[in-house]
PDB file of C-alpha atoms in Angstrom:
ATOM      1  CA  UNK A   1     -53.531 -47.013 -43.862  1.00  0.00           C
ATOM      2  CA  UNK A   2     -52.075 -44.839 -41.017  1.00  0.00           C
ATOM      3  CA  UNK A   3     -54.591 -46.324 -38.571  1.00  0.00           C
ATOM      4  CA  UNK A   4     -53.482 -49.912 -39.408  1.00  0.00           C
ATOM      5  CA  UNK A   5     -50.260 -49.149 -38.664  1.00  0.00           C
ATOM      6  CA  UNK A   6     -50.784 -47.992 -35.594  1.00  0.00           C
ATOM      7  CA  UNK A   7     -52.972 -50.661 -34.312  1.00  0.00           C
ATOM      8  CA  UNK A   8     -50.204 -53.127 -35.453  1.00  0.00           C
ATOM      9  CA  UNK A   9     -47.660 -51.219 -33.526  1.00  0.00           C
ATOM     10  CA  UNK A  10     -49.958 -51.518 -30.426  1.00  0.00           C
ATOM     11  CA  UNK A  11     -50.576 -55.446 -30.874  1.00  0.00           C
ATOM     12  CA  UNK A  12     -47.359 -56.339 -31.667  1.00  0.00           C
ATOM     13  CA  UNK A  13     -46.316 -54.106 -28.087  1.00  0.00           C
ATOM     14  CA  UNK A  14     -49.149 -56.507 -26.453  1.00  0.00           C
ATOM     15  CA  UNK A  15     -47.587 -59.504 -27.610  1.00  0.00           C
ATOM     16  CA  UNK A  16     -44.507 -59.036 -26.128  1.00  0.00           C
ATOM     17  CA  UNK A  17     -45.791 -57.705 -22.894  1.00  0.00           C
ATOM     18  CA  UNK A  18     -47.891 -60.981 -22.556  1.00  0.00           C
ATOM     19  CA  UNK A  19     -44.331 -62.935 -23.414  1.00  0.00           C
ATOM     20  CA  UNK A  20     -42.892 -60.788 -20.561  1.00  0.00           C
ATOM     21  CA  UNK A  21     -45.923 -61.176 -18.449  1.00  0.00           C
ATOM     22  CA  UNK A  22     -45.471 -65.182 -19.426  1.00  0.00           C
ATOM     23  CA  UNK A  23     -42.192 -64.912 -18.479  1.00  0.00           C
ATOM     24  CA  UNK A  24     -42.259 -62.903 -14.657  1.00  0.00           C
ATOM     25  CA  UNK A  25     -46.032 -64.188 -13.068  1.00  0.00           C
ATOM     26  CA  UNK A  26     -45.687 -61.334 -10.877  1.00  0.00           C
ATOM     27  CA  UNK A  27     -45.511 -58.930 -13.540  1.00  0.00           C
ATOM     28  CA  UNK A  28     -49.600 -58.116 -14.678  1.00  0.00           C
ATOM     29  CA  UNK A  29     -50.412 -56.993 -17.842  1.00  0.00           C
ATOM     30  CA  UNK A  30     -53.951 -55.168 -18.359  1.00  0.00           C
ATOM     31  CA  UNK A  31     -54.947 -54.348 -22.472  1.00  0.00           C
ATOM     32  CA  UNK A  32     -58.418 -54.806 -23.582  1.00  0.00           C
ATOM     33  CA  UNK A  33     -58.540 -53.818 -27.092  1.00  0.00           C
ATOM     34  CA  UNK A  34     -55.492 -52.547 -29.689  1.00  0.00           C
ATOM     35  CA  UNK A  35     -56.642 -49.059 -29.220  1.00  0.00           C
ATOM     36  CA  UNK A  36     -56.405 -48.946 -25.170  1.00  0.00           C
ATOM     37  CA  UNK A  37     -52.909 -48.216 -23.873  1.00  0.00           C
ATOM     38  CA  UNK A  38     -52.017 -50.700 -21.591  1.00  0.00           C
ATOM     39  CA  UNK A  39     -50.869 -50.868 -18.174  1.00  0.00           C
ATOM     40  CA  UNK A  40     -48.168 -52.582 -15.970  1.00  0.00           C
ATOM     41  CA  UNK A  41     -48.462 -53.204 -12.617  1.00  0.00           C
ATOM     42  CA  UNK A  42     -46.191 -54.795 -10.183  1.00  0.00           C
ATOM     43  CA  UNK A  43     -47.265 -55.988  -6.779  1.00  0.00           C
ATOM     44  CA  UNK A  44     -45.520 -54.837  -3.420  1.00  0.00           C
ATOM     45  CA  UNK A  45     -44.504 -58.024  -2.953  1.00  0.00           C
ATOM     46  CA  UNK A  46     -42.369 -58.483  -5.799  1.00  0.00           C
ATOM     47  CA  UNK A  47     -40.308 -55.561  -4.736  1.00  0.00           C
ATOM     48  CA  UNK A  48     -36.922 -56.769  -3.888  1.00  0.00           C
ATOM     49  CA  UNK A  49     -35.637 -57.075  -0.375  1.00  0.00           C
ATOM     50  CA  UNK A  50     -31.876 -56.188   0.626  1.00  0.00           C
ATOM     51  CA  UNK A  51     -29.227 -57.953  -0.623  1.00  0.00           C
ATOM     52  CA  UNK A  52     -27.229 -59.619   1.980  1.00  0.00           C
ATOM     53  CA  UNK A  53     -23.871 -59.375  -0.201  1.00  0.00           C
ATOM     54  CA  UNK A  54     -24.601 -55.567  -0.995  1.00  0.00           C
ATOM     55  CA  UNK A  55     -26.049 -53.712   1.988  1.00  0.00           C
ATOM     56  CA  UNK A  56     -23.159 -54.095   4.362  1.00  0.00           C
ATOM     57  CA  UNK A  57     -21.640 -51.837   1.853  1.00  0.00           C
ATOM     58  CA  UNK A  58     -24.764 -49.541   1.527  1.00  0.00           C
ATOM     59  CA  UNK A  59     -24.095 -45.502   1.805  1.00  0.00           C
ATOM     60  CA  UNK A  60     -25.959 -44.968   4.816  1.00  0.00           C
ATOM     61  CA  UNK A  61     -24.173 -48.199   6.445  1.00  0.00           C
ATOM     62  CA  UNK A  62     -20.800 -46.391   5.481  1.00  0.00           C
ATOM     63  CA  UNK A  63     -21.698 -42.944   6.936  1.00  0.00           C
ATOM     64  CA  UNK A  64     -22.911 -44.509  10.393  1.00  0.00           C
ATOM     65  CA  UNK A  65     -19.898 -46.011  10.299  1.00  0.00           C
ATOM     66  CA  UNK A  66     -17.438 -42.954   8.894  1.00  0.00           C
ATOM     67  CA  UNK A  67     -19.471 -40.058  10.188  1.00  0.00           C
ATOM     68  CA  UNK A  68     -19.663 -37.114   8.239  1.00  0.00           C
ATOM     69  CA  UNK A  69     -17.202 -36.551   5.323  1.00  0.00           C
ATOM     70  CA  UNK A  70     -16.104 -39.948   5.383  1.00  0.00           C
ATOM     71  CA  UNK A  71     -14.053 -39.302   9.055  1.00  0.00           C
ATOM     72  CA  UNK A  72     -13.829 -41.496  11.525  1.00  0.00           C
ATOM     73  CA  UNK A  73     -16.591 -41.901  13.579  1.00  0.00           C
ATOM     74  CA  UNK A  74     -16.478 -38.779  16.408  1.00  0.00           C
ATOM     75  CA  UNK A  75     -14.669 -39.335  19.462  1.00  0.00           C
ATOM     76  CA  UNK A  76     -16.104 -38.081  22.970  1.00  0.00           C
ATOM     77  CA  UNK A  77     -15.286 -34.364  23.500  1.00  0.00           C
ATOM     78  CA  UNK A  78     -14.907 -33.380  27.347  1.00  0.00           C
ATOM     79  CA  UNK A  79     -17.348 -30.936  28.763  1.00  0.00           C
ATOM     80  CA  UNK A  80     -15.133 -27.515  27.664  1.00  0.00           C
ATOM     81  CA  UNK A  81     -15.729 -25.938  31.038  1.00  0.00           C
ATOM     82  CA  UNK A  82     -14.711 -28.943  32.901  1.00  0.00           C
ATOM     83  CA  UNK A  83     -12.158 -30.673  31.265  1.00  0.00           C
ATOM     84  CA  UNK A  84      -8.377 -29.203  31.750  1.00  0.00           C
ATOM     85  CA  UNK A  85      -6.577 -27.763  28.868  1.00  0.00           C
ATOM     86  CA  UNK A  86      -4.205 -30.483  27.393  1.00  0.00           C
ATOM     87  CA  UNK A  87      -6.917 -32.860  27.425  1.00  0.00           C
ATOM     88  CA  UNK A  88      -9.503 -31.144  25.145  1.00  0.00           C
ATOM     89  CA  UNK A  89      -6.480 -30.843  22.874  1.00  0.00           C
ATOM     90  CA  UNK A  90      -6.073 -34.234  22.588  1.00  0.00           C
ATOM     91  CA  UNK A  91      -9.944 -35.474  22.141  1.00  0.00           C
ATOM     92  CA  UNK A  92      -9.844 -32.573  19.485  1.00  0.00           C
ATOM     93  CA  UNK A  93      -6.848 -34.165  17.687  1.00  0.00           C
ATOM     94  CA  UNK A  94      -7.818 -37.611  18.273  1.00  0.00           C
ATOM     95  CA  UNK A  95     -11.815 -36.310  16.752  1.00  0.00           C
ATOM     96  CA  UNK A  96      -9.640 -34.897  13.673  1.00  0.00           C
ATOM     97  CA  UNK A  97      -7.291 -37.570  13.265  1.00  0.00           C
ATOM     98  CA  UNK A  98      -4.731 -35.294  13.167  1.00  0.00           C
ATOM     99  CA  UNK A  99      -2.191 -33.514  15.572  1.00  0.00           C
ATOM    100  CA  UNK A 100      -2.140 -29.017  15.475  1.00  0.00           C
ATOM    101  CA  UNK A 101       1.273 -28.333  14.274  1.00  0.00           C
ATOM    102  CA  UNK A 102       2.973 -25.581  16.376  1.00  0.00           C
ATOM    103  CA  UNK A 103       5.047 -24.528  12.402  1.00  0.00           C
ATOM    104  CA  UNK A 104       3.738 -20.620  11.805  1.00  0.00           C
ATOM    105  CA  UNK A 105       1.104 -20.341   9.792  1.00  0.00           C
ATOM    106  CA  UNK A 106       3.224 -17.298   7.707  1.00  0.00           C
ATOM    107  CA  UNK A 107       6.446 -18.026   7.159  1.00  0.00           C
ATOM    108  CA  UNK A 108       9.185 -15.550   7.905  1.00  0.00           C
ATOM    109  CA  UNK A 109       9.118 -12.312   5.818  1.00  0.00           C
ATOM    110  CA  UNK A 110      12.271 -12.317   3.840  1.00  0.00           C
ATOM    111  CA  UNK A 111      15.026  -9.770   4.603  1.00  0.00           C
ATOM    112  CA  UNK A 112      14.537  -6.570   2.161  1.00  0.00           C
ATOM    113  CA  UNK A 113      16.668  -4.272   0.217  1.00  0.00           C
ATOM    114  CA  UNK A 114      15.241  -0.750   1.476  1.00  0.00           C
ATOM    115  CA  UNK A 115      16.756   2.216  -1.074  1.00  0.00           C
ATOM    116  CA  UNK A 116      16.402   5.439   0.034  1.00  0.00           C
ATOM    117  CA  UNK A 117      17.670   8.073  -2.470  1.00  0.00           C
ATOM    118  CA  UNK A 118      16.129  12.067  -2.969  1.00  0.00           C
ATOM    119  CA  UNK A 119      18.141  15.158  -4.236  1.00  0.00           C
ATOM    120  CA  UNK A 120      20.359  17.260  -2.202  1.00  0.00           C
ATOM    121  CA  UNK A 121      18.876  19.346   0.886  1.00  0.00           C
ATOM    122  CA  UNK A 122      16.136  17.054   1.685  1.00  0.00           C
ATOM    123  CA  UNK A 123      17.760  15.602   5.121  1.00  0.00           C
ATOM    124  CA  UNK A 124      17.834  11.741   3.856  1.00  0.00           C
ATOM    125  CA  UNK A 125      21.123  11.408   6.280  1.00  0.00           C
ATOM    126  CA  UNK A 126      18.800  12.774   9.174  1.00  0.00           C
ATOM    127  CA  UNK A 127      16.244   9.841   8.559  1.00  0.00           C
ATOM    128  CA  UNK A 128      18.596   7.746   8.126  1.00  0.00           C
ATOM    129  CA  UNK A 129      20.239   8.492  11.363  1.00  0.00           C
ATOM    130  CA  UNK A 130      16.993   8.621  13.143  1.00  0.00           C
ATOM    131  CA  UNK A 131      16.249   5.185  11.635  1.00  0.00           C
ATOM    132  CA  UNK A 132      19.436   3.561  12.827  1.00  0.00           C
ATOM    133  CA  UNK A 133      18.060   4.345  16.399  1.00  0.00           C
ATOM    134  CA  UNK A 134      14.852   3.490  16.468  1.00  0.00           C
ATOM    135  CA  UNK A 135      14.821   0.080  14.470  1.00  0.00           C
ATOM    136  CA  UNK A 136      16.215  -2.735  15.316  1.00  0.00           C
ATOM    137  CA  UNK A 137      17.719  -5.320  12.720  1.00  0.00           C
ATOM    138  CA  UNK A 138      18.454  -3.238   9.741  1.00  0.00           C
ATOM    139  CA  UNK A 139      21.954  -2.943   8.279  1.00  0.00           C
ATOM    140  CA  UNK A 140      22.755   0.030   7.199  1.00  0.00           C
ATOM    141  CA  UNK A 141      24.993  -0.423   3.766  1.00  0.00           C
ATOM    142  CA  UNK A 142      28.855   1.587   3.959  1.00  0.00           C
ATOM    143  CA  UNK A 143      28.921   3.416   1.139  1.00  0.00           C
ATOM    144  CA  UNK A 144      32.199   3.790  -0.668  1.00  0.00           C
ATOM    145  CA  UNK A 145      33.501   6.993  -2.145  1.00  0.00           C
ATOM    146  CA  UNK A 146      36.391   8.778  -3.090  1.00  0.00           C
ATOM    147  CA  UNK A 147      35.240  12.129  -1.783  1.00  0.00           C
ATOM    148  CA  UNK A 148      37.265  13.675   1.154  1.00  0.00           C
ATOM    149  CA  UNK A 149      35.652  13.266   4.592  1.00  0.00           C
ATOM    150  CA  UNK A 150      33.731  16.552   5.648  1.00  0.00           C
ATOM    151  CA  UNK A 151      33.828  17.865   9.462  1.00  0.00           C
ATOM    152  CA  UNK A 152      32.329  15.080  11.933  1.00  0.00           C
ATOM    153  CA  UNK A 153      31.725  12.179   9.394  1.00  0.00           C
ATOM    154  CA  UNK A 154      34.100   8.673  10.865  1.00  0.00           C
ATOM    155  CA  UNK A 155      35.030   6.758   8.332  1.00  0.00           C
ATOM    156  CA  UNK A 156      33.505   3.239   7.996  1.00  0.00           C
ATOM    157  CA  UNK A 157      30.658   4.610  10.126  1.00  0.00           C
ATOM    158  CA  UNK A 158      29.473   7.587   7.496  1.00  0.00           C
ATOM    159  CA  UNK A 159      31.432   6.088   4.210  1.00  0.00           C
ATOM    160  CA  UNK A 160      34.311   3.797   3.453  1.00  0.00           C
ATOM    161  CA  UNK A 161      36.987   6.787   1.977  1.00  0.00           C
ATOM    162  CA  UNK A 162      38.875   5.506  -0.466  1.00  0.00           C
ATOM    163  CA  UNK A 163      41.080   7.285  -2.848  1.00  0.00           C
ATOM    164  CA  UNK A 164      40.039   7.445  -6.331  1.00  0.00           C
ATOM    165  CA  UNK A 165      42.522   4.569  -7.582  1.00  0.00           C
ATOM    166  CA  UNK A 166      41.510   2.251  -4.985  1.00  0.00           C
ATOM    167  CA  UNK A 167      37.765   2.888  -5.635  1.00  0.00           C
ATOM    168  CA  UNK A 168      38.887   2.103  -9.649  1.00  0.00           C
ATOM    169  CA  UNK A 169      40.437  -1.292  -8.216  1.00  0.00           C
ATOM    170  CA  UNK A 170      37.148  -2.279  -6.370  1.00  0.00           C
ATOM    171  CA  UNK A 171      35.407  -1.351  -9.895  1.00  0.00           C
ATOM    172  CA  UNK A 172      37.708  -3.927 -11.856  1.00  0.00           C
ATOM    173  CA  UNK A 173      37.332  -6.687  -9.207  1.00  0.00           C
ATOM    174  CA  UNK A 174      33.586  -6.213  -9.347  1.00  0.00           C
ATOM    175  CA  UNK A 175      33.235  -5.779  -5.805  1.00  0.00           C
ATOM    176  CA  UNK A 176      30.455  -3.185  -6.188  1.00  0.00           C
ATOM    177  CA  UNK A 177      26.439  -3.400  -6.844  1.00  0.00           C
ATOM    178  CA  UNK A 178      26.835  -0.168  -8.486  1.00  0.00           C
ATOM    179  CA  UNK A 179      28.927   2.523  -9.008  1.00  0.00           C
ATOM    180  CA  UNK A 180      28.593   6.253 -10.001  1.00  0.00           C
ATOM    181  CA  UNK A 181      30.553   9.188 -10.930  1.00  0.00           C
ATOM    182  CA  UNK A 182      28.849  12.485  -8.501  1.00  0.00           C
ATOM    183  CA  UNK A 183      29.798  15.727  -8.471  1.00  0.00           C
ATOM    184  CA  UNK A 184      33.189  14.496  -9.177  1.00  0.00           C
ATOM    185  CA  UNK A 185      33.634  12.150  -7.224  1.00  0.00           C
ATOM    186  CA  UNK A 186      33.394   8.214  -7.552  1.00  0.00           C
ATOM    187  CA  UNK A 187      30.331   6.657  -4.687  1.00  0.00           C
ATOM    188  CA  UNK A 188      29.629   2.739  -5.256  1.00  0.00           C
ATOM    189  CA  UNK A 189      28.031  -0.071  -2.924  1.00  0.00           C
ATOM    190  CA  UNK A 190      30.193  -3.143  -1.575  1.00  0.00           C
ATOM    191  CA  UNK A 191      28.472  -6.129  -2.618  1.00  0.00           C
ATOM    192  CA  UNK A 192      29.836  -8.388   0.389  1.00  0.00           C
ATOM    193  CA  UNK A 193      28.465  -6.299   2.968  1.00  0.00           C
ATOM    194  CA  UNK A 194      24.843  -6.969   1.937  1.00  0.00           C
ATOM    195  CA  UNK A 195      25.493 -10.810   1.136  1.00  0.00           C
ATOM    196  CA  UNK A 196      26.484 -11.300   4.862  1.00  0.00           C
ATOM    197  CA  UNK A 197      23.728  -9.327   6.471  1.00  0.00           C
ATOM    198  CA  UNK A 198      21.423 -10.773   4.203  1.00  0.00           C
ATOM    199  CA  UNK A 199      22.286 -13.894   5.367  1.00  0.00           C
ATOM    200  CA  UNK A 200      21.951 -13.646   9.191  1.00  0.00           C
ATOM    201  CA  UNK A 201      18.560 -12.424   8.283  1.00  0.00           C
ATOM    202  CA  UNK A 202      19.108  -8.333   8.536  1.00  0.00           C
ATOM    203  CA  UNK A 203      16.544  -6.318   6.336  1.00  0.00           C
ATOM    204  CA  UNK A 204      19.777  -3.619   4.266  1.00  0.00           C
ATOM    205  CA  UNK A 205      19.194   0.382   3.406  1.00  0.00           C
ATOM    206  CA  UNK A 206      21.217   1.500   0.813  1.00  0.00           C
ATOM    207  CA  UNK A 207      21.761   5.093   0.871  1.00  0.00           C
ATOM    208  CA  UNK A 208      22.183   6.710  -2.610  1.00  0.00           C
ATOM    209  CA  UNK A 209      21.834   9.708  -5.238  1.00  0.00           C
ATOM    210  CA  UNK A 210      19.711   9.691  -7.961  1.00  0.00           C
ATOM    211  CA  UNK A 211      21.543   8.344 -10.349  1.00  0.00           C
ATOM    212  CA  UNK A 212      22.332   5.202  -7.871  1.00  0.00           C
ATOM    213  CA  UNK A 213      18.894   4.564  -7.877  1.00  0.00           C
ATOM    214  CA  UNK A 214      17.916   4.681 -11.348  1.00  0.00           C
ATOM    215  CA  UNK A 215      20.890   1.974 -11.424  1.00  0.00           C
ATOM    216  CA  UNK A 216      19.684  -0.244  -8.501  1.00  0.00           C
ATOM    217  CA  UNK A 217      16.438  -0.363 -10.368  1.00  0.00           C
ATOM    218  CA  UNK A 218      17.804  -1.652 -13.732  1.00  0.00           C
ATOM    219  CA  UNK A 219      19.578  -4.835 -11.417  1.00  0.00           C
ATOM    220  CA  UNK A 220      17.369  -5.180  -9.180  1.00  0.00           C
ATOM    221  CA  UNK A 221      13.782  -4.385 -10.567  1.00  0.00           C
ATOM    222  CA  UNK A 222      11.027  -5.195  -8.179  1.00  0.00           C
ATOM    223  CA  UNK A 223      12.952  -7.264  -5.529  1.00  0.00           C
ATOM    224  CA  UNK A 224      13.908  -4.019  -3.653  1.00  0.00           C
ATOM    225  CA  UNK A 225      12.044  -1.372  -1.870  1.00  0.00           C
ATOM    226  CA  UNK A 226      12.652   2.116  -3.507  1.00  0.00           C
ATOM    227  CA  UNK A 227      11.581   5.296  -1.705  1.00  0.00           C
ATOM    228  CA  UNK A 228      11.893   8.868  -1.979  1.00  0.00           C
ATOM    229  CA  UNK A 229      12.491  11.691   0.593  1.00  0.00           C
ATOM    230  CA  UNK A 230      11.601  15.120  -0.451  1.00  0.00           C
ATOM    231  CA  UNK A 231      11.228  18.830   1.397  1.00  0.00           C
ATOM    232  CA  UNK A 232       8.225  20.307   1.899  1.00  0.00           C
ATOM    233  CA  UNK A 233       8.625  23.487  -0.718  1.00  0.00           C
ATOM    234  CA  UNK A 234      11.857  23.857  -3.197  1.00  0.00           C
ATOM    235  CA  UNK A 235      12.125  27.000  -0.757  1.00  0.00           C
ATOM    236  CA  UNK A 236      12.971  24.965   2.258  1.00  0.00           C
ATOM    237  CA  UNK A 237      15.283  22.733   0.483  1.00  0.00           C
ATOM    238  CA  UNK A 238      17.491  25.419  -0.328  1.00  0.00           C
ATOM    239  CA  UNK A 239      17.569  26.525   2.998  1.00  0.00           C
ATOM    240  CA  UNK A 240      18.886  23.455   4.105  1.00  0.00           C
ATOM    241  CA  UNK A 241      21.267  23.405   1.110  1.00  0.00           C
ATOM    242  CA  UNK A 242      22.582  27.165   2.197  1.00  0.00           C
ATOM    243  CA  UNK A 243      22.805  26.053   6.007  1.00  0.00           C
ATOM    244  CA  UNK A 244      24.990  23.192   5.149  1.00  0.00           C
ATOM    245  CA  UNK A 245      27.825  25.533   4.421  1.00  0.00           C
ATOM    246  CA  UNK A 246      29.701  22.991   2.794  1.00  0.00           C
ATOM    247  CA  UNK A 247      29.797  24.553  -0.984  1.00  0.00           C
ATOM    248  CA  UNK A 248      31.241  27.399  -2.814  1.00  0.00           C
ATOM    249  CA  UNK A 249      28.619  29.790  -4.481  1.00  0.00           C
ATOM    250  CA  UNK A 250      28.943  27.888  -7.779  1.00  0.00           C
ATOM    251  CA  UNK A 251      28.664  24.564  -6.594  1.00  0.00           C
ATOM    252  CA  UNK A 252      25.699  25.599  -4.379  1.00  0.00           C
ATOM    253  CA  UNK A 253      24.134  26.623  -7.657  1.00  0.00           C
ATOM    254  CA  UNK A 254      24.703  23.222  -9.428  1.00  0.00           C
ATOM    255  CA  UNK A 255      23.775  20.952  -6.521  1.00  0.00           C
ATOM    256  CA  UNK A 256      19.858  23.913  -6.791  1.00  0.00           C
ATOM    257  CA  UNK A 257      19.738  23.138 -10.186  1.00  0.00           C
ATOM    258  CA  UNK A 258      20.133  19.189 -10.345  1.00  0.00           C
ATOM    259  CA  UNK A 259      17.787  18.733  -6.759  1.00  0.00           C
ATOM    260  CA  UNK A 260      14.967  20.686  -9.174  1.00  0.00           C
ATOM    261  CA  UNK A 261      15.755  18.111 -11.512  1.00  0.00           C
ATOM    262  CA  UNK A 262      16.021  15.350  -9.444  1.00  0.00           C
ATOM    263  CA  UNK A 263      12.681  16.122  -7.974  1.00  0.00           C
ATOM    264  CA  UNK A 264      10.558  14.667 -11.279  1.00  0.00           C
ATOM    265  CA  UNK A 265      11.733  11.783 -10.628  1.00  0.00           C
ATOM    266  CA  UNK A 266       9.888  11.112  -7.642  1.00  0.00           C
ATOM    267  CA  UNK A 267       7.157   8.725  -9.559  1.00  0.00           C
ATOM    268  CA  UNK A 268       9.788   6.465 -10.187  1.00  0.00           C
ATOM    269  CA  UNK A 269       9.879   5.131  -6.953  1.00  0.00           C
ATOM    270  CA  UNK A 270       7.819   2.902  -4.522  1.00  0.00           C
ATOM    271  CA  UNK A 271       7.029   5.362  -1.876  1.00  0.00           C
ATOM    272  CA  UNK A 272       7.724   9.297  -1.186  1.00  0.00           C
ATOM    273  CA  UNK A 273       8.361  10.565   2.052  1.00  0.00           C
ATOM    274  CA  UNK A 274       8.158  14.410   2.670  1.00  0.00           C
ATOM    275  CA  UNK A 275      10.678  15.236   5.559  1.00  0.00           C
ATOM    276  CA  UNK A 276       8.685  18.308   6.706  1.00  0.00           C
ATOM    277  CA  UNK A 277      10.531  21.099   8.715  1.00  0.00           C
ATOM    278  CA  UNK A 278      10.550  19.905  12.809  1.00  0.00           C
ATOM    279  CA  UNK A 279       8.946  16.872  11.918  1.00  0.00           C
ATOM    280  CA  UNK A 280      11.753  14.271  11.134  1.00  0.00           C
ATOM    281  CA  UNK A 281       9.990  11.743  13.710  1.00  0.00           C
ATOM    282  CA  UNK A 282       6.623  11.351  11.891  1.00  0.00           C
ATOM    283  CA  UNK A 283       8.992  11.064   8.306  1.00  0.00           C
ATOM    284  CA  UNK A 284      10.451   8.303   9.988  1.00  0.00           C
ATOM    285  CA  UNK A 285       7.814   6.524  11.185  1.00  0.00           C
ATOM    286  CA  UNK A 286       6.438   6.905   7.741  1.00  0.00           C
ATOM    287  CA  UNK A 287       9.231   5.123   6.236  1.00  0.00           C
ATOM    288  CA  UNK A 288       8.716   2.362   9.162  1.00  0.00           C
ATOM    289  CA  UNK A 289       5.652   1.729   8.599  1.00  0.00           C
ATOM    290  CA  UNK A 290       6.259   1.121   4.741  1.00  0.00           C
ATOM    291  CA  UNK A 291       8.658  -1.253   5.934  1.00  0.00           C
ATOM    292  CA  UNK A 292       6.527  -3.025   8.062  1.00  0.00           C
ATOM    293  CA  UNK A 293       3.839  -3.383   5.686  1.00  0.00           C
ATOM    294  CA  UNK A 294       6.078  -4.947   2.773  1.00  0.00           C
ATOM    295  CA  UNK A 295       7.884  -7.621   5.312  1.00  0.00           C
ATOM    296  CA  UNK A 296       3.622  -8.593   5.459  1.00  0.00           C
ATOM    297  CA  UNK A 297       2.963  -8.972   2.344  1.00  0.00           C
ATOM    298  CA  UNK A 298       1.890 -12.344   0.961  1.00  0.00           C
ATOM    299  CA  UNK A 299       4.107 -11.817  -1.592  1.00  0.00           C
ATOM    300  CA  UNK A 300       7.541 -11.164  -0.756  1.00  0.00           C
ATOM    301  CA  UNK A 301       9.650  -9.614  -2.832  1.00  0.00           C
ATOM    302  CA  UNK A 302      13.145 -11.564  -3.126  1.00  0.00           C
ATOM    303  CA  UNK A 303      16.375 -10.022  -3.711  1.00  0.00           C
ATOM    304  CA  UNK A 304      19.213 -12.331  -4.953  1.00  0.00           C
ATOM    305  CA  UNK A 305      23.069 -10.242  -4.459  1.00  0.00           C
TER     306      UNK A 305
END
């Protein structure tokens, strides 16, 4: 029964090849018997030619044409030894189909917020000082405070003095970033000074405590640069503390005890910077090159004031 079945499957496959066959003379068929599988030939010469309509759009006709990614076909390059400068420039544009655009490839580095805090005794206003020298086109932020002004500090130049109901006035206008209550005494940042600079494209450095910091962080997050300057030993930063000479015994005792403090909060910060004993240039470069390599960053932090 199986075997009848597929013998009629096979004729009934012959028929309609001879029907084809009948059909297209050029197309042979070749079965003997039922049980032979049968073959289909066609000739070389029934192979069609090229359409006229269609091979004027062919792929290969389009490359010869386009060249090689579907440009336009290469124009002639000058000999680059021979030919003079401006003239290679413009067979290479004309070969591209496009002009080189003299726009930087990077775009400017925005200008950064640079915070510099550290506890007492650790000489941040001798890198600061050191940094206004050497680099060029960073504002240095005025701090405000209500502190009197100590032997040699100029006021404006050091801090903005204030007394403590004018620095309470600025507070209620909201003319400052932040504000803190140290030691006593009320320090805060002006917010116009950094909006200006800012704007004529100066990178700032805010000078400030601890506590300043920890503040700065909460409004600004990660669109400023934090870093910390620390002594070498706790031993040589209560040298410098003692050679200051600005404190009575007791106060000289709370400003030890808050800089030991202080000093766990380094990991807080961006960056530390140890101010080493007779090295203040190579803590400065330090905190040049950090600046450096944030303005190169591909992605630039962005402070808003």
């Amino acid at each position: 029964m199986l075997g009848r079945r597929i013998c009629t499957s096979v004729l009934r496959s012959h028929i309609n090849l001879f029907h084809f066959g009948n059909k297209f003379p050029n197309f042979q068929t070749k079965c003997h018997t039922p049980s032979e599988i049968c073959y289909r030939k066609l000739s070389k010469s029934t192979i069609p030619g090229p359409n006229p309509l269609t091979s004027r759009f062919s792929s290969s006709n389009y490359h010869n044409r386009m060249g090689d990614a579907g440009r336009p076909a290469a124009v002639p390059i000058p000999d680059i030894e021979k030919a003079d400068r401006s003239e290679l420039l413009r067979a290479l544009e004309a070969s591209l189909g496009s002009s080189f655009s003299s726009e930087p490839l990077v775009p400017q580095p925005n200008p950064l917020i640079i915070v510099i805090s550290g506890p007492s005794g650790v000489g941040k206003d001798a890198v600061i000082k050191r940094l206004r020298e050497v680099r060029e086109n960073l504002h240095f932020v005025v701090t405000a405070t209500s502190r009197p002004m100590r032997p040699g500090e100029v006021d404006g130049r050091d801090y903005h003095f204030v007394s403590k109901e004018e620095f309470l006035s600025m507070v209620e206008r909201d003319e400052l970033l932040e504000h803190a209550l140290v030691y006593g005494d009320y320090k805060g940042i002006p917010k116009q000074q950094i909006r200006e600079y800012m704007a004529r494209g100066y990178d700032i450095v805010l000078r400030v405590d601890i506590q300043g910091a920890a503040t700065l962080r909460r409004i600004l997050k990660d669109s400023a640069v934090f870093i910390f300057i620390l002594a070498e030993s706790e031993y040589t930063m209560v040298n410098r503390l003692i050679d200051r000479k600005t404190e009575a015994i007791d106060a000289l005792l709370v400003r030890i005890v808050t800089a030991r403090e202080e000093v766990k909060h380094a990991k807080k910060f961006d960056y530390a910077v140890v101010n080493k004993e007779g090295e203040l240039e190579s803590a400065v470069r330090l905190v040049e090159s950090i600046i450096d390599a944030e303005k190169a960053k591909v992605r630039q932090r962005s402070a808003m004031i």
